[in-house]
Amino acid sequence: CSTHLDEKMATFALLRTCGRGTRCLLVSMQSKAGMMSKETAAKVFSTSSVSSSMVPDFLRARRGPFTPEEKRGKGHLMSASTHWKVERFVAVSMLGIMPAALFFQGALIDNLFCTFVYLHGHWGMRGVLTDYLVKFVPFIQYIWYVFSILGFAGLLHFNFNDVGLTKAVQMLWSI
């Protein structure tokens, strides 16, 4: 019967500690056990503005609710959900364009193939850069846009002034 009472008391203490919202549960339990003083725990793990000024902005967690402008981002023309739908449309369309580019060669198919594959790769790489590198190298997106524009211009130049992308791939395979 005493273990049942101990479990109830532990559950009550756990819920009470979680409900405070000012400290991490682990730190609160450690400070109660005497592993660190309450002042140290309050300085290091408090959510007040005093200790959060030591944390850089890019590492600080952001809690919602987010406005539509924040969801869209600075300088974006469409919301994130619309952009996601366009990305899915491009990805699914490539399933039809890739085989068509092998069988029906021409300027239209070459340019569609080139545009959709390049858009798909550009968005994928931009996502990787945004997720992992932009926090540490903020200007990397501008460099990526320059490389993307130059690369896409080079592919279009190759399509218009040479044999085209699909014919070049077929020529490469025939070697």
XYZ file of C-alpha atoms in Angstrom:
175
model
C 0.000 0.000 0.000
C 2.927 2.344 0.678
C 4.303 1.877 -2.865
C 0.926 2.879 -4.290
C 0.989 6.014 -2.137
C 4.595 6.743 -3.219
C 3.581 6.426 -6.882
C 0.718 8.874 -6.364
C 3.013 11.350 -4.629
C 5.632 11.028 -7.374
C 2.976 11.565 -10.046
C 1.658 14.631 -8.221
C 5.188 16.051 -7.893
C 5.862 15.380 -11.564
C 2.662 17.111 -12.691
C 3.286 20.031 -10.381
C 6.828 20.498 -11.695
C 5.727 20.272 -15.350
C 2.924 22.761 -14.780
C 5.232 25.543 -13.644
C 6.602 26.124 -17.112
C 9.695 28.046 -15.968
C 12.227 25.254 -15.679
C 13.035 22.000 -17.292
C 11.772 18.997 -15.346
C 15.236 17.470 -15.126
C 16.798 20.615 -13.709
C 13.987 20.992 -11.205
C 14.399 17.396 -10.045
C 18.202 17.772 -9.897
C 17.982 20.959 -7.863
C 15.644 19.229 -5.431
C 18.140 16.395 -5.101
C 20.874 18.894 -4.253
C 22.966 18.386 -7.393
C 22.810 22.086 -8.225
C 21.496 25.073 -6.423
C 18.164 26.588 -7.351
C 19.860 29.892 -8.222
C 22.114 28.147 -10.748
C 19.169 26.312 -12.263
C 17.190 29.533 -12.488
C 20.062 31.366 -14.192
C 20.853 28.645 -16.720
C 17.489 27.143 -17.570
C 14.992 29.895 -16.893
C 12.816 31.138 -19.733
C 13.012 34.719 -18.523
C 14.534 37.432 -20.698
C 17.645 37.611 -18.496
C 19.018 34.202 -19.436
C 17.567 34.155 -22.945
C 19.701 37.160 -23.868
C 22.715 34.843 -23.674
C 21.213 32.545 -26.351
C 21.659 33.737 -29.965
C 18.466 34.426 -31.915
C 19.043 31.641 -34.431
C 19.183 29.015 -31.648
C 16.152 30.281 -29.725
C 12.977 28.259 -30.165
C 10.014 30.115 -31.634
C 6.517 29.339 -30.474
C 3.395 30.181 -32.489
C 0.892 31.306 -33.394
C 2.412 32.480 -36.630
C 0.805 35.112 -38.807
C 0.236 34.386 -42.518
C 3.055 36.821 -43.336
C 5.440 34.899 -41.094
C 4.363 31.595 -42.621
C 4.910 32.999 -46.090
C 8.315 34.459 -45.224
C 9.975 37.666 -46.283
C 9.716 38.395 -49.979
C 7.800 35.234 -50.922
C 4.937 35.450 -53.373
C 3.026 32.382 -52.208
C 2.243 30.649 -48.958
C 4.134 27.547 -47.871
C 1.217 25.206 -48.582
C 0.832 26.530 -52.136
C 4.573 26.225 -52.708
C 4.445 22.633 -51.416
C 1.629 21.833 -53.888
C 3.630 23.315 -56.758
C 6.665 21.242 -55.731
C 4.549 18.062 -55.701
C 3.072 18.942 -59.105
C 6.566 19.379 -60.553
C 7.770 16.100 -59.014
C 4.785 14.108 -60.313
C 4.970 15.774 -63.742
C 8.568 14.612 -64.094
C 7.294 11.014 -64.066
C 5.640 11.696 -67.417
C 8.157 14.138 -68.855
C 11.229 11.908 -68.433
C 9.965 8.999 -70.561
C 8.411 11.424 -73.039
C 11.786 13.156 -73.439
C 13.344 9.863 -74.544
C 10.718 9.068 -77.165
C 9.564 12.499 -78.416
C 12.562 14.727 -78.907
C 12.162 18.369 -79.679
C 12.587 21.864 -78.326
C 9.391 21.819 -76.240
C 10.136 18.536 -74.480
C 13.795 19.485 -73.990
C 12.862 22.781 -72.369
C 10.133 21.191 -70.209
C 12.498 18.455 -69.095
C 15.281 20.930 -68.390
C 12.981 23.329 -66.483
C 11.249 20.736 -64.309
C 14.408 18.799 -63.416
C 16.258 22.003 -62.645
C 13.382 23.406 -60.541
C 13.189 20.154 -58.609
C 16.929 20.190 -57.919
C 16.968 23.902 -57.082
C 14.159 23.582 -54.506
C 15.728 20.489 -52.978
C 19.145 22.074 -52.588
C 17.615 25.319 -51.299
C 15.794 23.287 -48.655
C 19.044 21.661 -47.569
C 20.830 25.021 -47.411
C 17.944 26.628 -45.498
C 17.715 23.800 -42.989
C 21.408 23.317 -42.277
C 23.607 26.173 -43.441
C 21.746 29.489 -43.567
C 21.914 29.913 -39.779
C 25.694 29.993 -39.911
C 26.277 31.483 -43.386
C 23.297 33.816 -44.005
C 24.373 34.907 -47.499
C 24.596 31.330 -48.857
C 21.114 31.564 -50.399
C 22.176 34.490 -52.582
C 25.174 32.503 -53.803
C 22.881 29.541 -54.505
C 20.495 31.760 -56.520
C 23.405 33.034 -58.628
C 24.604 29.468 -59.318
C 21.044 28.356 -60.101
C 20.401 31.184 -62.544
C 23.728 30.656 -64.298
C 23.216 26.887 -64.461
C 19.689 27.193 -65.833
C 20.832 29.780 -68.392
C 23.608 27.388 -69.447
C 21.126 24.525 -69.930
C 18.776 26.708 -71.972
C 21.719 27.895 -74.058
C 22.676 24.253 -74.646
C 19.088 23.420 -75.659
C 18.824 26.288 -78.147
C 22.326 26.335 -79.608
C 23.331 22.669 -79.569
C 21.664 19.249 -79.918
C 19.513 19.567 -76.789
C 19.638 17.850 -73.443
C 17.807 14.612 -74.310
C 19.789 14.093 -77.524
C 23.022 14.727 -75.608
C 22.035 12.089 -73.035
C 21.252 9.596 -75.829
C 24.592 10.372 -77.483
C 26.336 9.809 -74.160
C 24.600 6.453 -73.704
C 25.590 5.304 -77.204
C 29.328 5.644 -76.489
